[in-house]
mmCIF file of C-alpha atoms in Angstrom:
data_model
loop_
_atom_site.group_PDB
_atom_site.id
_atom_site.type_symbol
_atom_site.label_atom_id
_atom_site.label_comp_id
_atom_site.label_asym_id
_atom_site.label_seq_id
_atom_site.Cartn_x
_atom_site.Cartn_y
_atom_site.Cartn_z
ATOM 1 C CA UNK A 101 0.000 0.000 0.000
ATOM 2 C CA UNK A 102 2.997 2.450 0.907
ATOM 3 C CA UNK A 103 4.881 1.611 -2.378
ATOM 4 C CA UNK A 104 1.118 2.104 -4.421
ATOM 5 C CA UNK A 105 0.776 5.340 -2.784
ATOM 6 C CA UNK A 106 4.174 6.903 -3.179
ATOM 7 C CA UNK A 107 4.644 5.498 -6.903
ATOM 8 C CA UNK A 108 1.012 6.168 -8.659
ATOM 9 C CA UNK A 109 1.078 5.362 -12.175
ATOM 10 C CA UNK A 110 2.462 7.723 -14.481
ATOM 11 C CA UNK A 111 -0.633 8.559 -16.418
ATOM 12 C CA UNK A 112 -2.451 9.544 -13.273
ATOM 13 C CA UNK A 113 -0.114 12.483 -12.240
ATOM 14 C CA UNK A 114 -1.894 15.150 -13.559
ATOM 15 C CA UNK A 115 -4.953 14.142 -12.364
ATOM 16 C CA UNK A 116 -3.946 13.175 -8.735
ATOM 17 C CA UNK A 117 -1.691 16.876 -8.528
ATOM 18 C CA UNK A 118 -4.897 18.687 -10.131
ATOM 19 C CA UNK A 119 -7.265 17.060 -7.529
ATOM 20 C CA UNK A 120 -4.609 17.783 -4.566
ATOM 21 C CA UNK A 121 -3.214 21.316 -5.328
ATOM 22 C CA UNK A 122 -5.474 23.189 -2.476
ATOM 23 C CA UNK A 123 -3.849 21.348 0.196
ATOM 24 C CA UNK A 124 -0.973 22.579 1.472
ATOM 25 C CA UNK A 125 1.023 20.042 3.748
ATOM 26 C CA UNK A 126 3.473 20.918 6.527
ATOM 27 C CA UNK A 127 6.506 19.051 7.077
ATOM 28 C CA UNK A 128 6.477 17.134 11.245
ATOM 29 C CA UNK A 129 8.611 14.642 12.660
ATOM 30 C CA UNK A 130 6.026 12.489 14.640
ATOM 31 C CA UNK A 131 7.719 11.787 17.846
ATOM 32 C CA UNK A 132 9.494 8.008 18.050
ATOM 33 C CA UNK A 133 6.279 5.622 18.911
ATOM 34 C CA UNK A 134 6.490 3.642 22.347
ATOM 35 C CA UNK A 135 6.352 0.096 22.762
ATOM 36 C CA UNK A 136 2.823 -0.077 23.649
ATOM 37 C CA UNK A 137 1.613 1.387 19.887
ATOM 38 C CA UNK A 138 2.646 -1.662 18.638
ATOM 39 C CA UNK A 139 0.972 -4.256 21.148
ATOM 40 C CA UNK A 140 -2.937 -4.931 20.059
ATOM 41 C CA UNK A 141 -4.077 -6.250 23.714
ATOM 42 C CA UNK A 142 -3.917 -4.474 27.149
ATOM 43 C CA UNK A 143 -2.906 -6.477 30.292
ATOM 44 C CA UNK A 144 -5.476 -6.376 32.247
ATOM 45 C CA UNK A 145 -7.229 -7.195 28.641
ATOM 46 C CA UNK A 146 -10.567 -5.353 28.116
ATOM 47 C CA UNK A 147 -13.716 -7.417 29.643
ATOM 48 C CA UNK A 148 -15.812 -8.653 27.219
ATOM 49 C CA UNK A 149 -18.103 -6.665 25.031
ATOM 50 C CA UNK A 150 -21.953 -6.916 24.158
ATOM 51 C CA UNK A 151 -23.531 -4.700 21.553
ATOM 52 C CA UNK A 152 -26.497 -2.271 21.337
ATOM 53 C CA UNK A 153 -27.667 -2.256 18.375
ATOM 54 C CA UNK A 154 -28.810 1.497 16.377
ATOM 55 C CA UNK A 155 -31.016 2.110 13.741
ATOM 56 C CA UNK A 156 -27.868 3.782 11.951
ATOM 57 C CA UNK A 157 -24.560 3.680 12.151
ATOM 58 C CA UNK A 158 -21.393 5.609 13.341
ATOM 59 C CA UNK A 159 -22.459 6.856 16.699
ATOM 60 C CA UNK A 160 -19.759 9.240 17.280
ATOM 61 C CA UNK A 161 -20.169 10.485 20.640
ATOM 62 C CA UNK A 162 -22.253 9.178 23.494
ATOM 63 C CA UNK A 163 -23.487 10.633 26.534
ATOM 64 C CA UNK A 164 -25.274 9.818 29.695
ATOM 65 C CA UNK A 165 -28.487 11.254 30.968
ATOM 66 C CA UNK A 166 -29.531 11.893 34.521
ATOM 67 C CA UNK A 167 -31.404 9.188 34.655
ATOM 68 C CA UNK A 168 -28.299 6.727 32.983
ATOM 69 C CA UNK A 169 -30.063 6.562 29.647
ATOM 70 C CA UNK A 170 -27.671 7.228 26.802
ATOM 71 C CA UNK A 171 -27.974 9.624 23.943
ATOM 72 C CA UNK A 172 -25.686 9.176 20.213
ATOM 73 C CA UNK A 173 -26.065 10.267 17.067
ATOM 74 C CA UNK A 174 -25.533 8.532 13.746
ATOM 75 C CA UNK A 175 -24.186 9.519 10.254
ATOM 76 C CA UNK A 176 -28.100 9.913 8.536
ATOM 77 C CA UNK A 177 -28.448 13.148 11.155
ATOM 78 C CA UNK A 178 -30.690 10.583 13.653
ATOM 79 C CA UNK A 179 -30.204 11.062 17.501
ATOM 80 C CA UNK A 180 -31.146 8.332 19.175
ATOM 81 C CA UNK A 181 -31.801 8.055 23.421
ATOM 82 C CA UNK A 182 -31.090 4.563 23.897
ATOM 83 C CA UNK A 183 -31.706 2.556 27.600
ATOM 84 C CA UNK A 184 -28.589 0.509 28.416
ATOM 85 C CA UNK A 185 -30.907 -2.057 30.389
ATOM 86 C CA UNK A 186 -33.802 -3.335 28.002
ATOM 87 C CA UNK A 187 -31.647 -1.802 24.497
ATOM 88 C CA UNK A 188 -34.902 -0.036 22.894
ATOM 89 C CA UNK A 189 -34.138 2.631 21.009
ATOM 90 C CA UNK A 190 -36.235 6.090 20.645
ATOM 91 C CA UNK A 191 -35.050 8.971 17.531
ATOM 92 C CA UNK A 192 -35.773 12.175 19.522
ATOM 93 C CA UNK A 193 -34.406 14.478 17.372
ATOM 94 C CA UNK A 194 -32.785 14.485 13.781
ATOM 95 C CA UNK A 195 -29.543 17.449 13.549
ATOM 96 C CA UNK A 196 -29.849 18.012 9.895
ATOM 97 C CA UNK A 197 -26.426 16.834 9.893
ATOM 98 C CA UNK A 198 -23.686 14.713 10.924
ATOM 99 C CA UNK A 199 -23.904 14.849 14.873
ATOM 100 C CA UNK A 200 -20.367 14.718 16.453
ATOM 101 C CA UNK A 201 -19.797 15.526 20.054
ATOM 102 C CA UNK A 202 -22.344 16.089 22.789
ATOM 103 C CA UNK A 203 -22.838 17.468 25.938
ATOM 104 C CA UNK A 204 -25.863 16.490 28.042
ATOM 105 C CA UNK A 205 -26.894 18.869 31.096
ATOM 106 C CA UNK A 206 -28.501 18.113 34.312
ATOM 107 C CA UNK A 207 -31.990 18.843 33.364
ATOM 108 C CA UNK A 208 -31.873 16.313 29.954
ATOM 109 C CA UNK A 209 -31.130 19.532 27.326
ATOM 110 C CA UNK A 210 -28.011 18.180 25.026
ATOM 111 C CA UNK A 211 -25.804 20.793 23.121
ATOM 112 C CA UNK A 212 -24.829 19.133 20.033
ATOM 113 C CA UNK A 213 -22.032 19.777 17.169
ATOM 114 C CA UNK A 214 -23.176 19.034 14.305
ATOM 115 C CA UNK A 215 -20.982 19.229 10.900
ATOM 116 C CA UNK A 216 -22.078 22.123 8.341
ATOM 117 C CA UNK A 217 -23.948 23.306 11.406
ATOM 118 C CA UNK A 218 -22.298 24.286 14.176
ATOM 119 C CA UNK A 219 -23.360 24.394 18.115
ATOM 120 C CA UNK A 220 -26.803 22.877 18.486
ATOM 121 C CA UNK A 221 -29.345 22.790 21.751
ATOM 122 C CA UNK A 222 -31.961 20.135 21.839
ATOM 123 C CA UNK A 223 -33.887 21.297 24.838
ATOM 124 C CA UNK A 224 -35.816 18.259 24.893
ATOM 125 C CA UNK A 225 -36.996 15.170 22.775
ATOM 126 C CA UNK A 226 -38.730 16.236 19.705
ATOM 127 C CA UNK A 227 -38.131 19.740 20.384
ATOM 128 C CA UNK A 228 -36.435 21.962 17.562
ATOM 129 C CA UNK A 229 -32.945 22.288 17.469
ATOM 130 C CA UNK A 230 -31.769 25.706 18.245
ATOM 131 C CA UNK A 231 -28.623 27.226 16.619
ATOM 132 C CA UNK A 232 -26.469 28.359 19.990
ATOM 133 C CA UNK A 233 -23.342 29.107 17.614
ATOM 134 C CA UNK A 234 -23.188 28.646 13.982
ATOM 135 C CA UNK A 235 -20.377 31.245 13.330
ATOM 136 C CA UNK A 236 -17.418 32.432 14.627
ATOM 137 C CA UNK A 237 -15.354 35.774 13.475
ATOM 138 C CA UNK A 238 -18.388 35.843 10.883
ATOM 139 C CA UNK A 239 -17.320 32.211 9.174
ATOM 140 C CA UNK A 240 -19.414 29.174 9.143
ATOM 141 C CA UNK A 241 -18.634 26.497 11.347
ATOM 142 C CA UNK A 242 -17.996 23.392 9.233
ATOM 143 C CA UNK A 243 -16.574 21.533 11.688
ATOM 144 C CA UNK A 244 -17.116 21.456 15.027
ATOM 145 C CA UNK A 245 -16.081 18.753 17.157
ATOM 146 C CA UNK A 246 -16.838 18.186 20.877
ATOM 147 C CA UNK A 247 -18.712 20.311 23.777
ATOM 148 C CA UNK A 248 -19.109 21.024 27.515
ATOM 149 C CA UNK A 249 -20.943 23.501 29.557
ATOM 150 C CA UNK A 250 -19.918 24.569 32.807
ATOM 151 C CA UNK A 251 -22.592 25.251 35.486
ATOM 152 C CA UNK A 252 -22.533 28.836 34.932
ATOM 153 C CA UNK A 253 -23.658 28.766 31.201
ATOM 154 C CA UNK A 254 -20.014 29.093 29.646
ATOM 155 C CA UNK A 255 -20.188 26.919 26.860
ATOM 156 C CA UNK A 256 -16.476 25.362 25.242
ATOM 157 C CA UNK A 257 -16.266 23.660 22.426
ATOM 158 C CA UNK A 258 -13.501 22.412 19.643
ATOM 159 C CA UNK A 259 -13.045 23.282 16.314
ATOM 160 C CA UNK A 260 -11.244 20.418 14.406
ATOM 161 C CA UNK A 261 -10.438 22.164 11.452
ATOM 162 C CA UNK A 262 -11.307 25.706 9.813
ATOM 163 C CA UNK A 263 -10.434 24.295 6.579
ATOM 164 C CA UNK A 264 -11.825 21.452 5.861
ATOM 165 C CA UNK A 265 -15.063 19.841 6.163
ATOM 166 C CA UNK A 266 -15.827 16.989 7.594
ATOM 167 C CA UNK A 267 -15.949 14.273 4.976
ATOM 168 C CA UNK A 268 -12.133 15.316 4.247
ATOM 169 C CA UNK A 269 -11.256 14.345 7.911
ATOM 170 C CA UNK A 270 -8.275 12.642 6.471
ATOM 171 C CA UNK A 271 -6.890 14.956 4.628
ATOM 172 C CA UNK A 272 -6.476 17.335 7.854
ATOM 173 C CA UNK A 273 -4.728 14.575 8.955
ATOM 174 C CA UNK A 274 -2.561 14.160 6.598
ATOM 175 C CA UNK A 275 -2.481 18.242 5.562
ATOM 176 C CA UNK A 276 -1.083 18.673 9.653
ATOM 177 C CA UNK A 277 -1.252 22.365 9.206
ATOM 178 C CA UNK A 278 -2.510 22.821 12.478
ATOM 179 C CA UNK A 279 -5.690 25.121 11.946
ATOM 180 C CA UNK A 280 -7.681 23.821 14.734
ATOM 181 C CA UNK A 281 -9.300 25.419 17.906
ATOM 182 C CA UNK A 282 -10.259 25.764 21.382
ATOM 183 C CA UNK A 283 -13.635 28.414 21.580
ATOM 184 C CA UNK A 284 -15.330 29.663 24.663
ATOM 185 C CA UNK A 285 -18.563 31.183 24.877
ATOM 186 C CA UNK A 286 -19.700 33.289 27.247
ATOM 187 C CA UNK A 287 -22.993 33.056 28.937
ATOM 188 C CA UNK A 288 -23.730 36.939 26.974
ATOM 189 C CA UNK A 289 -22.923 34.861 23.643
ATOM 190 C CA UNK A 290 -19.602 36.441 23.128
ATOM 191 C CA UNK A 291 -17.359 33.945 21.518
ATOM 192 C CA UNK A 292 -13.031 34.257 21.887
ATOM 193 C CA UNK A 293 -10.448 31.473 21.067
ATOM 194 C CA UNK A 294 -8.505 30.476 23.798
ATOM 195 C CA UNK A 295 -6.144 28.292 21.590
ATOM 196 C CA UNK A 296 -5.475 28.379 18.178
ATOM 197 C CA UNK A 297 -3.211 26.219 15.786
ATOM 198 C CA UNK A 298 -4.375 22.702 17.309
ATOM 199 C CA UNK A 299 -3.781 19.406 14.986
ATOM 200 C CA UNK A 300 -6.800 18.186 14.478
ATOM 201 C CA UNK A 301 -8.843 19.340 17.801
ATOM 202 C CA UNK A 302 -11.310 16.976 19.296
ATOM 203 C CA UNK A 303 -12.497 15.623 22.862
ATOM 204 C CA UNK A 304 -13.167 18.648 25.903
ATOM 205 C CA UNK A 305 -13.010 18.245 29.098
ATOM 206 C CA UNK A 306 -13.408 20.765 32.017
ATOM 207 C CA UNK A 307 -11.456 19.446 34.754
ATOM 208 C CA UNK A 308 -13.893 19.841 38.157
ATOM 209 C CA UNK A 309 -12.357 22.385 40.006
ATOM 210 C CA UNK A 310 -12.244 24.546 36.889
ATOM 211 C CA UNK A 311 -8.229 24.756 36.953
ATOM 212 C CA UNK A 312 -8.032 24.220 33.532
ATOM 213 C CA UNK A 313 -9.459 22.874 30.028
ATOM 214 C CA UNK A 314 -8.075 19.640 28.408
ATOM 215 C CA UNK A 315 -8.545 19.598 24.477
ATOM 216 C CA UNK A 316 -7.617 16.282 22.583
ATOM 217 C CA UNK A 317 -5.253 16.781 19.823
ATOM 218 C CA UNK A 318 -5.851 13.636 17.414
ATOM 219 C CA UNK A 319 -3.249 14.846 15.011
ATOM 220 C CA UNK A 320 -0.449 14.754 17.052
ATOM 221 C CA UNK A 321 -0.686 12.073 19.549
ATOM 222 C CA UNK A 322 -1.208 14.100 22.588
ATOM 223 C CA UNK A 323 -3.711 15.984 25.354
ATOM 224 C CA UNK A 324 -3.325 19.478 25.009
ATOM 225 C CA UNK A 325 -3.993 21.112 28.683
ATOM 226 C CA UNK A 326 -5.257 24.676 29.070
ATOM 227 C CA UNK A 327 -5.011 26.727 31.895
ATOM 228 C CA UNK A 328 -8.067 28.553 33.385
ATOM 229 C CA UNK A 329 -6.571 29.803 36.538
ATOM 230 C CA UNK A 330 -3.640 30.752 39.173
ATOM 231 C CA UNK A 331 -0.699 31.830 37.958
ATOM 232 C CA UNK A 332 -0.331 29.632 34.584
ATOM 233 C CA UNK A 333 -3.889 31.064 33.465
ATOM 234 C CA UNK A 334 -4.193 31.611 29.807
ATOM 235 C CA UNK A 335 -1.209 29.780 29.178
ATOM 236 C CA UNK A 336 -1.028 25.779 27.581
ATOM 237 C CA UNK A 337 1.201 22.860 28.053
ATOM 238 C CA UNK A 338 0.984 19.002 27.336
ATOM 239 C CA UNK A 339 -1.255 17.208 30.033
ATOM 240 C CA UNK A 340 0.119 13.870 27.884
ATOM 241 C CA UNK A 341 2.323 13.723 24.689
ATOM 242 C CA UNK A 342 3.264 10.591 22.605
ATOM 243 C CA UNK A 343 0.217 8.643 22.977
ATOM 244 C CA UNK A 344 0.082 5.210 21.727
ATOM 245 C CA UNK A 345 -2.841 5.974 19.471
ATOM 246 C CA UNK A 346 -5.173 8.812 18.320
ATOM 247 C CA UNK A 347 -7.280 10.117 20.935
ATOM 248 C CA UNK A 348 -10.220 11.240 19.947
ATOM 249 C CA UNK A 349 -13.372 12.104 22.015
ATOM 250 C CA UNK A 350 -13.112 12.651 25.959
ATOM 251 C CA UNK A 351 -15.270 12.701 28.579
ATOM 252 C CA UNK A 352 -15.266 13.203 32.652
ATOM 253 C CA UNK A 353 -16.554 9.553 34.117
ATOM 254 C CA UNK A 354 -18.612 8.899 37.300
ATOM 255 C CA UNK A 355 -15.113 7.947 38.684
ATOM 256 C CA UNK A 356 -13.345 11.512 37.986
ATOM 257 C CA UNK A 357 -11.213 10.041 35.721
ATOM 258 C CA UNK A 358 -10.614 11.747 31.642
ATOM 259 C CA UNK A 359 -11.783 8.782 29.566
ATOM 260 C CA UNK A 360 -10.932 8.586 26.406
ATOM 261 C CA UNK A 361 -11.568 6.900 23.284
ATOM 262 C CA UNK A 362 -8.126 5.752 20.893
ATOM 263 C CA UNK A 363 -9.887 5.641 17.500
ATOM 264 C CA UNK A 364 -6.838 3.749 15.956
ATOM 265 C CA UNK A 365 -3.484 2.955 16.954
ATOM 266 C CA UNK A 366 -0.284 4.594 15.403
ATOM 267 C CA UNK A 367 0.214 3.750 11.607
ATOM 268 C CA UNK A 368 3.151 3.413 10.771
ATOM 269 C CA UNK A 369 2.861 4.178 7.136
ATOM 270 C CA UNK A 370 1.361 7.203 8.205
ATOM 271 C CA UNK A 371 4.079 8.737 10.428
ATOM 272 C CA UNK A 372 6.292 8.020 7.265
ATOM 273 C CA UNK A 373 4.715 10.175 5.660
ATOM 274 C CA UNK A 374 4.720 13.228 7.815
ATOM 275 C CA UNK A 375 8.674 14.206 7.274
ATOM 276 C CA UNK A 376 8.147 13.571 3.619
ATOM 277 C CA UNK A 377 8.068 16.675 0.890
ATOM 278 C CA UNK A 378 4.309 18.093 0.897
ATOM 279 C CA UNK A 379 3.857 16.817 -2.700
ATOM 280 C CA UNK A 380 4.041 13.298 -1.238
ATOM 281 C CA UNK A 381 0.923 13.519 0.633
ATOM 282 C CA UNK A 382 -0.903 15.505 -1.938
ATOM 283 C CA UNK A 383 -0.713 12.437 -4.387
ATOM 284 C CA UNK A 384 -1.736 10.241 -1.388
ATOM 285 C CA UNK A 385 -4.819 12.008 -0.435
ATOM 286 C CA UNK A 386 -6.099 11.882 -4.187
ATOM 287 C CA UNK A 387 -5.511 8.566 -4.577
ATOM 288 C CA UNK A 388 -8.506 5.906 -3.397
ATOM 289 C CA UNK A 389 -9.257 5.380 -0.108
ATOM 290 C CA UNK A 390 -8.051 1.813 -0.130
ATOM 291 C CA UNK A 391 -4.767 3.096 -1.269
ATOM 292 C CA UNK A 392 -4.133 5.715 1.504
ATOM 293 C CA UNK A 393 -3.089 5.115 5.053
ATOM 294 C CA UNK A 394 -6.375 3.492 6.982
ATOM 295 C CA UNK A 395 -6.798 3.641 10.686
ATOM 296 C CA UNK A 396 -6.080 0.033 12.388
ATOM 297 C CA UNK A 397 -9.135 -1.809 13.413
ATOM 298 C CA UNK A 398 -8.573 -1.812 17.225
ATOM 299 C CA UNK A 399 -11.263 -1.203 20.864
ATOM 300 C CA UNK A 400 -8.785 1.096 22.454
ATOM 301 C CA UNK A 401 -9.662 3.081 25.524
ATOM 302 C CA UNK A 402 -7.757 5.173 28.164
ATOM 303 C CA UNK A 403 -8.463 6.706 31.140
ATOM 304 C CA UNK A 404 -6.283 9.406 32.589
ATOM 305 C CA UNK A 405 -5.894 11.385 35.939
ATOM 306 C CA UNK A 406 -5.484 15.414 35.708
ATOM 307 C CA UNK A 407 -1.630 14.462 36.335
ATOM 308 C CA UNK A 408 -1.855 12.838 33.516
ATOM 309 C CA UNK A 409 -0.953 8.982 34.547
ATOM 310 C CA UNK A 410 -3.150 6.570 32.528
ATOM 311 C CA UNK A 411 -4.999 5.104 35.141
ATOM 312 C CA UNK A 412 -6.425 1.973 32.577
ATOM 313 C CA UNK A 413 -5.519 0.860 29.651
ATOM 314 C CA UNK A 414 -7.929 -1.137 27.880
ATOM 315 C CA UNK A 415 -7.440 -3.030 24.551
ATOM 316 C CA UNK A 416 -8.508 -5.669 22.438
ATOM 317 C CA UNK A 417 -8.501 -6.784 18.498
ATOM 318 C CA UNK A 418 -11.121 -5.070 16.491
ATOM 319 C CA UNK A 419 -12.875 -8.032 15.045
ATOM 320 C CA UNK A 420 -16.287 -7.703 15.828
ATOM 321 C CA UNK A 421 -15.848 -3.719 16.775
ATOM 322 C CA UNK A 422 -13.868 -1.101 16.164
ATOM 323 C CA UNK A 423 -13.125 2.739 15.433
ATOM 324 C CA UNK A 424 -13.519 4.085 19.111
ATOM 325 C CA UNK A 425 -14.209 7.756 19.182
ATOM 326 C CA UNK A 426 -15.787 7.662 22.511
ATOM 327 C CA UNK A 427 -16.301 6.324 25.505
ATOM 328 C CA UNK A 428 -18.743 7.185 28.429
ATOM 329 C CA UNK A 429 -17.826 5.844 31.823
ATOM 330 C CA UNK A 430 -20.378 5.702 34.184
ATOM 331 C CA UNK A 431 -20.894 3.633 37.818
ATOM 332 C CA UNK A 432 -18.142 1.209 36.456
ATOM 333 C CA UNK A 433 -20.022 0.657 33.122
ATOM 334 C CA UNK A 434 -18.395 1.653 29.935
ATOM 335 C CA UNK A 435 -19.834 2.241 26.426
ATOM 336 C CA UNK A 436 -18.207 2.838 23.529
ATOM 337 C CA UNK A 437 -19.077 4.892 20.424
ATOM 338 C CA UNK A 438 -17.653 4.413 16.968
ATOM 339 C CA UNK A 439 -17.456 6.124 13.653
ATOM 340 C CA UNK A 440 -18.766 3.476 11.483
ATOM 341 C CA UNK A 441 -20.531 0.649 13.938
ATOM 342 C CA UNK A 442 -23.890 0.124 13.727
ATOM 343 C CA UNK A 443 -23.918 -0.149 17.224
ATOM 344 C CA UNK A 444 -22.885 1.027 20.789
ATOM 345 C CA UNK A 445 -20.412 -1.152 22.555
ATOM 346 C CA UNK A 446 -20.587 -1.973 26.525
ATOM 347 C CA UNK A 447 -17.933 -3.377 28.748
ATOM 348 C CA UNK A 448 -16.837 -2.689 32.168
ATOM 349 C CA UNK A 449 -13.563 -1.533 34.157
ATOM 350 C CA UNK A 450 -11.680 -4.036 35.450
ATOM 351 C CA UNK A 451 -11.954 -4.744 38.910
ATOM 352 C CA UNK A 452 -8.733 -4.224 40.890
#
């Protein structure tokens, strides 16, 4: 597949440089993988898994209601509420786009991203969907990723990219121009980016005691950390660099711990790629999609304190599921999201 990719056939030049011109690659050295990116089981292994099954597929994000129901959204714009116990499934709401991450507050209402739409509000099932922010510095959201809202109203979210949408998720990727972002929005609607220049922004999570924001940077293997207050306020560091996989979605679990889902392992042929001229992956991202660098079929989760030690590691072979872009941890229950499963997945922390 490497070989395919770097050597297309010579008649197909034009076409692949004509299709790839607007993206503009930057050069990175990904930093040297660890032992554990290339192990595809976790010791403790992951418990078992049994399935949920959805109407749709790809249910991105999941969240858990007040009363331990769960809410997802699939790739025809559905949003499902789904009850862990018995499995039925209800559509409360359809986004009018692809849902991505969600938020769900203490009286039921969900804020929703939703690609080509921006920040949605569902106050409650089969309500309309209200716009909370479709803009920001007067340009269309296209891709907004994941969403919290503190107590007092102030709503953060992620931008993945401002420059692509979100069907060309992999060519952000592979682009790694870094034009992702961390938003805040005040309770008076007044928007400001806290962080700018983010690979491929994703998961948010407001740590309890509002010390700080963590924002999931899929593009570059790491948890970017954002400081809210004391003396580091307004500033960033890395809560955790050189992760195993891609993180994707996070979310605060019943246990206090940052959960969060490892869509794929580290390609190799991938990080190959990165130091190579920018022409390189311009003929890669126009070539098919079975001849560019796939994510690894894997059930990867983590879950991290605010010190950033991985408090559980949890892995196993992605033969029946796979593609984890979340995970919701709640009274020692875990369920697992995916971008192309027709299904949720549920397993449990290991007891220790």
């Amino acid at each position: 597949m490497f070989t395919a990719a770097l050597y297309p056939s010579a008649g197909s030049c034009a076409a692949v440089i004509a299709m790839g011109m607007q993206m503009r690659p930057h050069r990175w050295n990904p930093p040297r993988p660890t032992a554990r990116a290339r192990q595809t089981h976790s010791d403790p292994p992951m418990p078992p898994t049994r399935l949920l099954p959805l109407p749709g597929k790809g249910p991105e994000d999941i969240v858990v209601l007040p009363d331990g129901r769960l809410v997802t959204g699939t790739d025809d714009g559905a949003i499902w509420r789904v009850d862990p116990a018995s499995g039925a499934v209800e559509r409360i709401a359809d986004a009018g786009g692809r849902p991505l991450g969600m938020h769900a507050d203490a009286d039921g209402s969900l804020l929703i991203c939703v690609a080509g739409r921006g920040i949605l509000r569902l106050a409650e099932a089969g309500a309309e969907l209200e716009v909370v922010v479709g803009e920001l510095d007067g340009v269309p959201i296209a891709f907004p990723s994941n969403v919290i809202r503190d107590e007092d109203g102030t709503i953060y979210f992620s931008v993945s990219t401002r420059r692509w949408p979100f069907d060309k998720w992999m060519t952000d990727i592979l682009e790694h121009s870094g034009s992702g972002q961390l938003v805040r929005r005040d309770p008076d609607g007044h928007l400001e980016v806290l962080v700018d220049g983010l690979q491929f922004a994703n998961g948010v999570v407001l740590a309890p005691d509002r010390s700080c924001l963590l924002v999931a940077e899929t593009g570059s293997y790491r948890i970017t950390r954002y400081w809210l207050t004391g003396s580091r306020a307004g500033t960033t560091d890395h809560l955790v660099e050189n992760l195993p996989g891609s993180p994707d979605n996070m979310l605060l679990g019943s246990d206090g711990l940052v959960w969060v889902g490892i869509v794929s392992p580290r390609n190799p042929l991938l990080d190959r790629l990165f130091p190579l001229p920018g022409i390189v992956r311009r003929l890669v991202d126009a070539l098919p999609d079975s001849l560019t660098p796939a994510p690894v079929r894997s059930v990867w989760v983590l879950a991290l304190d605010f010190d950033g030690t991985i408090v559980h590691d949890l892995q196993r072979e992605g033969t029946e599921y796979a593609l984890v872009t979340a995970v919701a941890e709640h009274n020692g229950t875990l369920y697992l999201g995916s971008l192309s499963e027709p299904a949720i997945a549920v397993t449990s922390v290991p007891a220790t």
